[in-house]
mmCIF file of C-alpha atoms in Angstrom:
data_model
loop_
_atom_site.group_PDB
_atom_site.id
_atom_site.type_symbol
_atom_site.label_atom_id
_atom_site.label_comp_id
_atom_site.label_asym_id
_atom_site.label_seq_id
_atom_site.Cartn_x
_atom_site.Cartn_y
_atom_site.Cartn_z
ATOM 1 C CA CYS D 1 63.160 119.854 77.908
ATOM 2 C CA VAL D 2 59.464 118.768 78.462
ATOM 3 C CA PHE D 3 57.154 120.071 75.963
ATOM 4 C CA PRO D 4 54.430 118.594 73.563
ATOM 5 C CA ILE D 5 56.085 116.288 71.221
ATOM 6 C CA SER D 6 55.442 118.476 68.177
ATOM 7 C CA GLU D 7 57.386 121.285 69.666
ATOM 8 C CA ARG D 8 59.979 119.431 71.940
ATOM 9 C CA TRP D 9 62.756 119.151 69.285
ATOM 10 C CA ASP D 10 62.538 122.669 68.052
ATOM 11 C CA ARG D 11 62.499 124.295 71.327
ATOM 12 C CA CYS D 12 65.396 122.122 72.674
ATOM 13 C CA TYR D 13 67.487 122.920 69.632
ATOM 14 C CA GLU D 14 66.853 126.668 69.895
ATOM 15 C CA LYS D 15 67.850 126.515 73.505
ATOM 16 C CA SER D 16 70.975 124.739 72.775
ATOM 17 C CA ILE D 17 71.847 127.275 70.148
ATOM 18 C CA ARG D 18 71.065 130.138 72.541
ATOM 19 C CA ASP D 19 73.358 128.541 75.171
ATOM 20 C CA ARG D 20 76.106 127.886 72.747
ATOM 21 C CA VAL D 21 76.129 131.457 71.581
ATOM 22 C CA ALA D 22 75.773 132.822 75.132
ATOM 23 C CA ARG D 23 78.689 130.566 76.256
ATOM 24 C CA LEU D 24 80.835 131.922 73.416
ATOM 25 C CA ARG D 25 79.968 135.565 74.047
ATOM 26 C CA GLU D 26 80.815 135.274 77.552
ATOM 27 C CA ALA D 27 84.220 133.816 76.950
ATOM 28 C CA GLN D 28 84.860 136.609 74.549
ATOM 29 C CA ILE D 29 83.731 139.289 76.907
ATOM 30 C CA GLU D 30 86.079 137.808 79.700
ATOM 31 C CA ALA D 31 88.828 137.888 77.295
ATOM 32 C CA MET D 32 88.293 141.634 76.255
ATOM 33 C CA VAL D 33 88.116 142.930 79.781
ATOM 34 C CA GLU D 34 90.414 140.499 81.392
ATOM 35 C CA GLU D 35 91.911 142.299 84.787
ATOM 36 C CA GLU D 36 95.235 140.816 84.785
ATOM 37 C CA SER D 37 97.127 139.922 81.594
ATOM 38 C CA ILE D 38 99.316 137.140 83.386
ATOM 39 C CA ASP D 39 102.239 138.837 81.635
ATOM 40 C CA PRO D 40 105.212 139.130 83.803
ATOM 41 C CA PHE D 41 106.555 141.991 81.756
ATOM 42 C CA ASP D 42 103.554 143.927 82.804
ATOM 43 C CA VAL D 43 102.956 145.806 86.101
ATOM 44 C CA LEU D 44 99.946 145.281 88.193
ATOM 45 C CA ALA D 45 96.874 146.402 86.303
ATOM 46 C CA SER D 46 94.934 148.934 88.326
ATOM 47 C CA LYS D 47 91.277 148.268 87.263
ATOM 48 C CA PRO D 48 89.520 146.091 84.741
ATOM 49 C CA ALA D 49 88.098 147.734 81.808
ATOM 50 C CA ALA D 50 84.279 148.370 81.618
ATOM 51 C CA LEU D 51 82.374 146.888 78.700
ATOM 52 C CA HIS D 52 81.706 150.358 77.323
ATOM 53 C CA SER D 53 85.338 151.697 77.672
ATOM 54 C CA ILE D 54 87.269 148.809 75.648
ATOM 55 C CA SER D 55 90.053 150.628 73.706
ATOM 56 C CA ARG D 56 90.542 150.160 69.984
ATOM 57 C CA ASP D 57 94.018 148.364 70.829
ATOM 58 C CA VAL D 58 92.261 145.852 72.918
ATOM 59 C CA TRP D 59 89.752 145.149 70.047
ATOM 60 C CA ALA D 60 92.621 144.805 67.534
ATOM 61 C CA LYS D 61 94.519 142.607 69.980
ATOM 62 C CA ARG D 62 91.429 140.333 70.462
ATOM 63 C CA THR D 63 90.839 140.052 66.862
ATOM 64 C CA GLY D 64 94.147 138.333 66.406
ATOM 65 C CA SER D 65 93.753 136.292 69.580
ATOM 66 C CA GLN D 66 92.498 133.008 70.759
ATOM 67 C CA GLN D 67 92.186 133.975 74.211
ATOM 68 C CA GLY D 68 88.461 133.554 74.270
ATOM 69 C CA SER D 69 88.868 129.881 73.098
ATOM 70 C CA TYR D 70 91.355 129.322 75.788
ATOM 71 C CA LEU D 71 89.192 130.905 78.586
ATOM 72 C CA ALA D 72 86.132 128.719 77.393
ATOM 73 C CA GLU D 73 88.410 125.704 77.735
ATOM 74 C CA VAL D 74 89.569 126.705 81.152
ATOM 75 C CA ARG D 75 85.914 127.334 82.184
ATOM 76 C CA ASP D 76 84.805 123.851 80.821
ATOM 77 C CA THR D 77 87.599 122.103 82.535
ATOM 78 C CA LEU D 78 86.761 123.611 85.950
ATOM 79 C CA LEU D 79 83.158 122.979 85.649
ATOM 80 C CA THR D 80 83.929 119.193 84.909
ATOM 81 C CA LEU D 81 86.239 119.125 88.115
ATOM 82 C CA ALA D 82 83.328 120.764 90.062
ATOM 83 C CA ASN D 83 80.799 118.364 89.085
ATOM 84 C CA ILE D 84 78.047 120.892 89.937
ATOM 85 C CA LYS D 85 74.542 119.348 90.426
ATOM 86 C CA PRO D 86 71.109 121.121 89.818
ATOM 87 C CA GLU D 87 70.422 121.659 93.559
ATOM 88 C CA ASP D 88 73.989 122.900 94.569
ATOM 89 C CA LEU D 89 74.981 126.257 96.207
ATOM 90 C CA VAL D 90 77.929 127.485 94.261
ATOM 91 C CA LEU D 91 80.434 130.396 94.891
ATOM 92 C CA ASP D 92 82.550 132.145 92.306
ATOM 93 C CA LEU D 93 85.506 133.602 94.248
ATOM 94 C CA HIS D 94 86.180 136.179 91.623
ATOM 95 C CA ALA D 95 83.354 136.623 89.007
ATOM 96 C CA ARG D 96 85.094 139.380 86.835
ATOM 97 C CA THR D 97 82.427 139.318 83.979
ATOM 98 C CA GLY D 98 80.578 136.183 84.976
ATOM 99 C CA LEU D 99 82.407 133.570 82.879
ATOM 100 C CA LEU D 100 82.250 130.819 85.533
ATOM 101 C CA SER D 101 79.200 131.961 87.458
ATOM 102 C CA ASN D 102 76.881 132.399 84.392
ATOM 103 C CA GLU D 103 77.695 128.771 83.436
ATOM 104 C CA ALA D 104 77.170 127.627 87.030
ATOM 105 C CA CYS D 105 73.666 129.278 86.765
ATOM 106 C CA ARG D 106 72.853 127.088 83.891
ATOM 107 C CA LEU D 107 73.838 123.863 85.858
ATOM 108 C CA THR D 108 71.894 124.868 89.030
ATOM 109 C CA LYS D 109 68.518 125.081 88.143
ATOM 110 C CA GLU D 110 67.279 124.313 91.694
ATOM 111 C CA GLY D 111 70.195 125.948 93.517
ATOM 112 C CA VAL D 112 72.037 129.264 93.845
ATOM 113 C CA VAL D 113 75.069 130.856 92.568
ATOM 114 C CA TRP D 114 76.954 133.486 94.564
ATOM 115 C CA ALA D 115 79.633 135.702 92.694
ATOM 116 C CA LEU D 116 82.257 137.948 94.462
ATOM 117 C CA ALA D 117 83.179 141.258 92.567
ATOM 118 C CA TYR D 118 86.024 143.192 93.828
ATOM 119 C CA ASP D 119 84.980 146.775 92.571
ATOM 120 C CA GLU D 120 81.900 148.389 91.393
ATOM 121 C CA ARG D 121 82.747 148.279 87.605
ATOM 122 C CA GLU D 122 83.097 144.411 87.982
ATOM 123 C CA ARG D 123 79.862 144.075 89.873
ATOM 124 C CA ASP D 124 78.015 146.113 87.051
ATOM 125 C CA THR D 125 79.717 143.974 84.438
ATOM 126 C CA VAL D 126 78.541 140.756 86.057
ATOM 127 C CA LYS D 127 74.950 141.962 86.131
ATOM 128 C CA ASN D 128 75.088 143.325 82.578
ATOM 129 C CA THR D 129 76.317 139.942 81.228
ATOM 130 C CA ALA D 130 73.912 137.588 83.096
ATOM 131 C CA ILE D 131 70.810 136.381 81.246
ATOM 132 C CA GLY D 132 67.664 135.029 82.345
ATOM 133 C CA ASP D 133 65.283 136.054 85.221
ATOM 134 C CA ALA D 134 66.602 137.428 88.509
ATOM 135 C CA LEU D 135 66.323 134.049 90.153
ATOM 136 C CA ALA D 136 68.445 132.362 87.381
ATOM 137 C CA ARG D 137 71.198 135.026 87.823
ATOM 138 C CA PRO D 138 74.409 135.152 90.168
ATOM 139 C CA GLN D 139 73.781 136.926 93.368
ATOM 140 C CA VAL D 140 76.792 139.484 93.568
ATOM 141 C CA VAL D 141 78.576 140.544 96.527
ATOM 142 C CA LEU D 142 81.014 143.522 96.383
ATOM 143 C CA THR D 143 84.150 142.634 98.492
ATOM 144 C CA SER D 144 87.641 142.101 98.498
ATOM 145 C CA PRO D 145 90.192 139.096 98.843
ATOM 146 C CA ALA D 146 90.717 140.276 102.488
ATOM 147 C CA SER D 147 87.239 140.253 103.600
ATOM 148 C CA PHE D 148 85.336 138.151 101.227
ATOM 149 C CA ASP D 149 84.181 135.554 103.986
ATOM 150 C CA ASP D 150 82.782 138.044 106.263
ATOM 151 C CA ASP D 151 81.044 139.895 103.523
ATOM 152 C CA LEU D 152 79.547 136.844 102.108
ATOM 153 C CA ARG D 153 78.221 135.805 105.361
ATOM 154 C CA ALA D 154 76.668 139.110 106.023
ATOM 155 C CA ALA D 155 75.019 138.902 102.628
ATOM 156 C CA ALA D 156 74.102 135.054 102.597
ATOM 157 C CA GLY D 157 73.756 134.358 106.166
ATOM 158 C CA GLY D 158 76.194 133.348 108.806
ATOM 159 C CA GLY D 159 75.723 129.662 108.380
ATOM 160 C CA VAL D 160 76.268 129.701 104.598
ATOM 161 C CA ARG D 161 77.984 126.471 103.372
ATOM 162 C CA PHE D 162 78.784 126.002 99.687
ATOM 163 C CA SER D 163 78.779 122.435 97.984
ATOM 164 C CA GLY D 164 81.105 123.961 95.029
ATOM 165 C CA ILE D 165 83.517 126.943 95.262
ATOM 166 C CA MET D 166 85.289 127.782 92.120
ATOM 167 C CA GLY D 167 87.689 130.588 90.719
ATOM 168 C CA ARG D 168 90.012 131.579 87.895
ATOM 169 C CA ASN D 169 93.393 133.412 88.721
ATOM 170 C CA VAL D 170 91.993 134.134 92.263
ATOM 171 C CA LEU D 171 95.583 133.373 93.756
ATOM 172 C CA THR D 172 97.907 134.270 90.914
ATOM 173 C CA ARG D 173 98.816 137.723 92.223
ATOM 174 C CA LEU D 174 98.263 137.400 95.968
ATOM 175 C CA GLU D 175 101.018 137.168 98.528
ATOM 176 C CA ASP D 176 98.871 135.010 101.017
ATOM 177 C CA LYS D 177 97.566 132.307 98.660
ATOM 178 C CA ALA D 178 97.164 129.852 101.447
ATOM 179 C CA GLY D 179 95.146 132.540 103.460
ATOM 180 C CA VAL D 180 92.497 132.822 100.801
ATOM 181 C CA ILE D 181 92.024 129.052 100.602
ATOM 182 C CA GLN D 182 91.529 128.881 104.488
ATOM 183 C CA LYS D 183 88.820 131.350 104.111
ATOM 184 C CA ALA D 184 87.186 129.406 101.289
ATOM 185 C CA LEU D 185 87.476 126.225 103.209
ATOM 186 C CA SER D 186 85.487 127.845 105.939
ATOM 187 C CA LEU D 187 82.729 128.385 103.545
ATOM 188 C CA LEU D 188 82.748 124.734 102.203
ATOM 189 C CA GLU D 189 80.246 122.020 103.211
ATOM 190 C CA GLN D 190 81.620 118.680 104.586
ATOM 191 C CA LYS D 191 81.421 116.926 101.251
ATOM 192 C CA GLY D 192 82.166 120.063 99.024
ATOM 193 C CA VAL D 193 84.817 120.813 96.676
ATOM 194 C CA ILE D 194 86.932 123.973 95.773
ATOM 195 C CA VAL D 195 88.240 124.088 92.142
ATOM 196 C CA LEU D 196 90.651 126.701 90.788
ATOM 197 C CA ALA D 197 92.599 127.494 87.548
ATOM 198 C CA GLU D 198 95.589 129.484 88.322
ATOM 199 C CA ALA D 199 97.975 130.952 85.564
ATOM 200 C CA VAL D 200 101.418 130.189 86.430
ATOM 201 C CA PRO D 201 103.371 133.278 84.855
ATOM 202 C CA ARG D 202 106.543 131.939 86.059
ATOM 203 C CA ASN D 203 106.400 129.037 83.551
ATOM 204 C CA GLY D 204 104.985 131.161 80.768
ATOM 205 C CA GLN D 205 106.136 132.865 77.666
ATOM 206 C CA ARG D 206 109.576 134.338 77.308
ATOM 207 C CA LEU D 207 109.968 137.185 74.984
ATOM 208 C CA SER D 208 113.351 136.226 74.013
ATOM 209 C CA GLU D 209 111.849 133.108 72.499
ATOM 210 C CA LEU D 210 109.929 135.353 69.831
ATOM 211 C CA LEU D 211 112.999 137.333 68.913
ATOM 212 C CA ARG D 212 115.586 136.424 66.335
ATOM 213 C CA PHE D 213 119.088 138.175 67.056
ATOM 214 C CA LYS D 214 121.684 138.395 64.465
ATOM 215 C CA PRO D 215 125.156 137.029 65.267
ATOM 216 C CA ASN D 216 126.641 140.363 65.699
ATOM 217 C CA ASP D 217 123.936 141.090 68.211
ATOM 218 C CA ALA D 218 125.057 138.223 70.562
ATOM 219 C CA VAL D 219 125.944 140.625 73.396
ATOM 220 C CA MET D 220 122.639 142.382 73.253
ATOM 221 C CA GLU D 221 120.788 139.002 73.267
ATOM 222 C CA ALA D 222 122.845 137.813 76.194
ATOM 223 C CA ARG D 223 122.046 141.051 78.179
ATOM 224 C CA PHE D 224 118.439 141.020 77.381
ATOM 225 C CA LYS D 225 117.999 137.433 78.530
ATOM 226 C CA LYS D 226 119.784 138.323 81.664
ATOM 227 C CA VAL D 227 117.162 141.094 82.333
ATOM 228 C CA GLU D 228 114.386 138.623 81.263
ATOM 229 C CA GLU D 229 115.639 136.116 83.817
ATOM 230 C CA GLU D 230 115.799 138.759 86.627
ATOM 231 C CA VAL D 231 111.983 139.323 85.836
ATOM 232 C CA PHE D 232 111.124 135.604 86.167
ATOM 233 C CA SER D 233 113.303 134.905 89.277
ATOM 234 C CA ASP D 234 112.226 137.857 91.375
ATOM 235 C CA THR D 235 111.507 136.236 94.712
ATOM 236 C CA THR D 236 109.757 139.319 96.020
ATOM 237 C CA ASP D 237 107.056 139.246 93.295
ATOM 238 C CA PRO D 238 103.976 137.242 94.451
ATOM 239 C CA MET D 239 103.004 136.829 90.843
ATOM 240 C CA LEU D 240 106.245 135.091 89.903
ATOM 241 C CA ASN D 241 107.719 133.505 93.100
ATOM 242 C CA TRP D 242 105.757 130.391 92.902
ATOM 243 C CA ASP D 243 104.779 127.498 90.637
ATOM 244 C CA GLU D 244 102.477 124.472 90.933
ATOM 245 C CA GLU D 245 104.715 122.608 92.908
ATOM 246 C CA SER D 246 105.404 125.204 95.559
ATOM 247 C CA LEU D 247 101.701 126.055 95.701
ATOM 248 C CA LYS D 248 100.866 122.513 96.317
ATOM 249 C CA ARG D 249 103.244 122.321 99.445
ATOM 250 C CA ASP D 250 101.728 125.607 100.783
ATOM 251 C CA LEU D 251 98.209 124.346 100.520
ATOM 252 C CA GLU D 252 99.038 121.029 101.944
ATOM 253 C CA ALA D 253 100.132 122.720 104.997
ATOM 254 C CA ILE D 254 96.385 123.635 105.675
ATOM 255 C CA THR D 255 94.644 120.591 104.057
ATOM 256 C CA ALA D 256 95.848 117.200 102.939
ATOM 257 C CA ALA D 257 93.110 116.807 100.213
ATOM 258 C CA VAL D 258 95.029 118.815 97.593
ATOM 259 C CA ARG D 259 95.293 117.781 93.864
ATOM 260 C CA ILE D 260 97.084 120.034 91.314
ATOM 261 C CA PHE D 261 97.888 119.347 87.597
ATOM 262 C CA ALA D 262 99.201 121.807 85.074
ATOM 263 C CA ALA D 263 98.174 122.086 81.573
ATOM 264 C CA LYS D 264 100.070 123.930 78.860
ATOM 265 C CA SER D 265 98.483 125.796 75.953
ATOM 266 C CA SER D 266 99.559 128.170 73.271
ATOM 267 C CA PRO D 267 96.712 130.404 72.454
ATOM 268 C CA LYS D 268 97.451 132.849 69.527
ATOM 269 C CA THR D 269 98.075 136.290 70.581
ATOM 270 C CA ARG D 270 98.536 139.488 68.559
ATOM 271 C CA VAL D 271 101.451 141.765 69.617
ATOM 272 C CA LEU D 272 100.454 145.457 69.166
ATOM 273 C CA PRO D 273 103.003 148.237 68.863
ATOM 274 C CA SER D 274 101.427 149.921 71.877
ATOM 275 C CA THR D 275 102.084 146.791 73.787
ATOM 276 C CA ILE D 276 105.730 147.030 73.104
ATOM 277 C CA ASP D 277 105.839 150.617 73.944
ATOM 278 C CA TYR D 278 104.256 149.649 77.344
ATOM 279 C CA TRP D 279 106.761 146.948 78.084
ATOM 280 C CA PHE D 280 109.641 149.450 77.521
ATOM 281 C CA ARG D 281 107.940 152.319 79.684
ATOM 282 C CA SER D 282 109.016 153.296 83.138
ATOM 283 C CA SER D 283 106.632 152.094 85.880
ATOM 284 C CA SER D 284 104.596 154.732 87.836
ATOM 285 C CA ASP D 285 104.324 152.812 91.033
ATOM 286 C CA ASN D 286 106.495 151.059 93.507
ATOM 287 C CA ILE D 287 104.587 147.679 93.429
ATOM 288 C CA ARG D 288 106.563 146.122 90.658
ATOM 289 C CA LYS D 289 109.623 147.132 88.353
ATOM 290 C CA SER D 290 108.532 147.267 84.647
ATOM 291 C CA LEU D 291 110.559 145.595 82.042
ATOM 292 C CA GLY D 292 111.659 149.148 80.825
ATOM 293 C CA ASP D 293 112.922 149.975 84.356
ATOM 294 C CA ARG D 294 114.939 146.783 84.295
ATOM 295 C CA LEU D 295 116.288 147.320 80.850
ATOM 296 C CA LYS D 296 117.347 150.969 81.607
ATOM 297 C CA ALA D 297 119.580 149.756 84.429
ATOM 298 C CA GLU D 298 121.248 147.228 81.846
ATOM 299 C CA PHE D 299 121.448 149.112 78.648
ATOM 300 C CA GLY D 300 122.634 152.660 77.553
ATOM 301 C CA LYS D 301 120.150 154.876 75.785
ATOM 302 C CA LYS D 302 121.451 154.073 72.351
ATOM 303 C CA ASP D 303 121.366 150.356 72.829
ATOM 304 C CA LEU D 304 118.043 150.310 74.468
ATOM 305 C CA GLU D 305 116.592 152.317 71.493
ATOM 306 C CA ARG D 306 118.073 149.760 69.141
ATOM 307 C CA LEU D 307 116.630 146.917 71.220
ATOM 308 C CA LYS D 308 113.207 148.480 71.166
ATOM 309 C CA ALA D 309 113.472 148.961 67.275
ATOM 310 C CA LEU D 310 114.368 145.357 67.079
ATOM 311 C CA PHE D 311 111.096 144.508 68.832
ATOM 312 C CA HIS D 312 108.884 146.713 66.844
ATOM 313 C CA ALA D 313 110.535 145.408 63.624
ATOM 314 C CA GLN D 314 110.002 141.729 64.362
ATOM 315 C CA LEU D 315 106.820 141.630 66.563
ATOM 316 C CA ASP D 316 104.708 144.625 65.617
ATOM 317 C CA ASN D 317 101.008 143.379 64.657
ATOM 318 C CA MET D 318 102.273 139.798 64.457
ATOM 319 C CA ASP D 319 100.351 136.752 65.889
ATOM 320 C CA PHE D 320 102.214 134.248 68.044
ATOM 321 C CA PRO D 321 101.447 131.107 69.976
ATOM 322 C CA TRP D 322 101.757 132.426 73.416
ATOM 323 C CA LYS D 323 102.874 129.909 75.968
ATOM 324 C CA THR D 324 100.538 129.603 78.915
ATOM 325 C CA VAL D 325 100.689 127.385 81.712
ATOM 326 C CA THR D 326 97.714 126.781 84.008
ATOM 327 C CA ALA D 327 97.508 125.046 87.341
ATOM 328 C CA TYR D 328 94.223 123.215 87.890
ATOM 329 C CA ILE D 329 93.580 122.822 91.678
ATOM 330 C CA LYS D 330 91.085 120.531 93.410
ATOM 331 C CA ILE D 331 90.433 120.594 97.120
ATOM 332 C CA THR D 332 88.187 118.612 99.266
ATOM 333 C CA ARG D 333 87.734 118.180 103.083
ATOM 334 C CA GLU D 334 88.637 114.602 102.738
#
């Protein structure tokens, strides 16, 4: 900050407060409209919620959640790994609400930040959460994981190369994870860096760890754990058929300069009655089998109703530390 000495401290202090409030707000917004829950017991979410359409259940869940703090920690770790400089050209591979790209804009006073949105609602959300004048905001491109490289070249120029490429949960649900990284590498300058934070659902929270079964429910417990293990060991599910070690091997097949480390955290999460009902429902698509579908194949109607009642009795509106494993990935050309 460069101001007359009589004003310098006040203005710098005010700016630091504004930035801190904005960063907290951005993490909370990202938590509220998160596209994927990284919950293996869920089926694929169709669309992220728009800011104006957040349900009461979402508000209630976030009230009892530390997800915003967790996302702020992920953001700060990624930006530290990226080591963005003021003059850098930066790409956010999946902007969602602007959690990463807005922070990158604060760091690139002389550079430019581009952000990829995967549908119109997401694009509008990024634009609505960005602050500052037009030149200080992310340049948003509406695209998809399959065509983002071509769409970005069409918008930013065929020879565009980024010094920093970053993303959160860009790969988690995709089948061709290495293919996305190949596309990103084609957009990276020689001394650039790709940094990603990917949730690893396979190593995440097990519902059986939250439940307390009585001794006379030992058979029910064993059968539920059997179904739960089926969920986590489904080799056909791209969200669950990988972990940080297998991902490292896949990425090393296209570039040797890959570093991955896993971090465990347990942000407090509130389990709502509607969440439990959602777990026990039948899925409406053929993409992934819901937990309810799997349980119906294992339990009779009476036992299934008793199991669901046990869930509600023990978990309704309760806050739990929710085991979350995040793989941090750093890729360079060297």
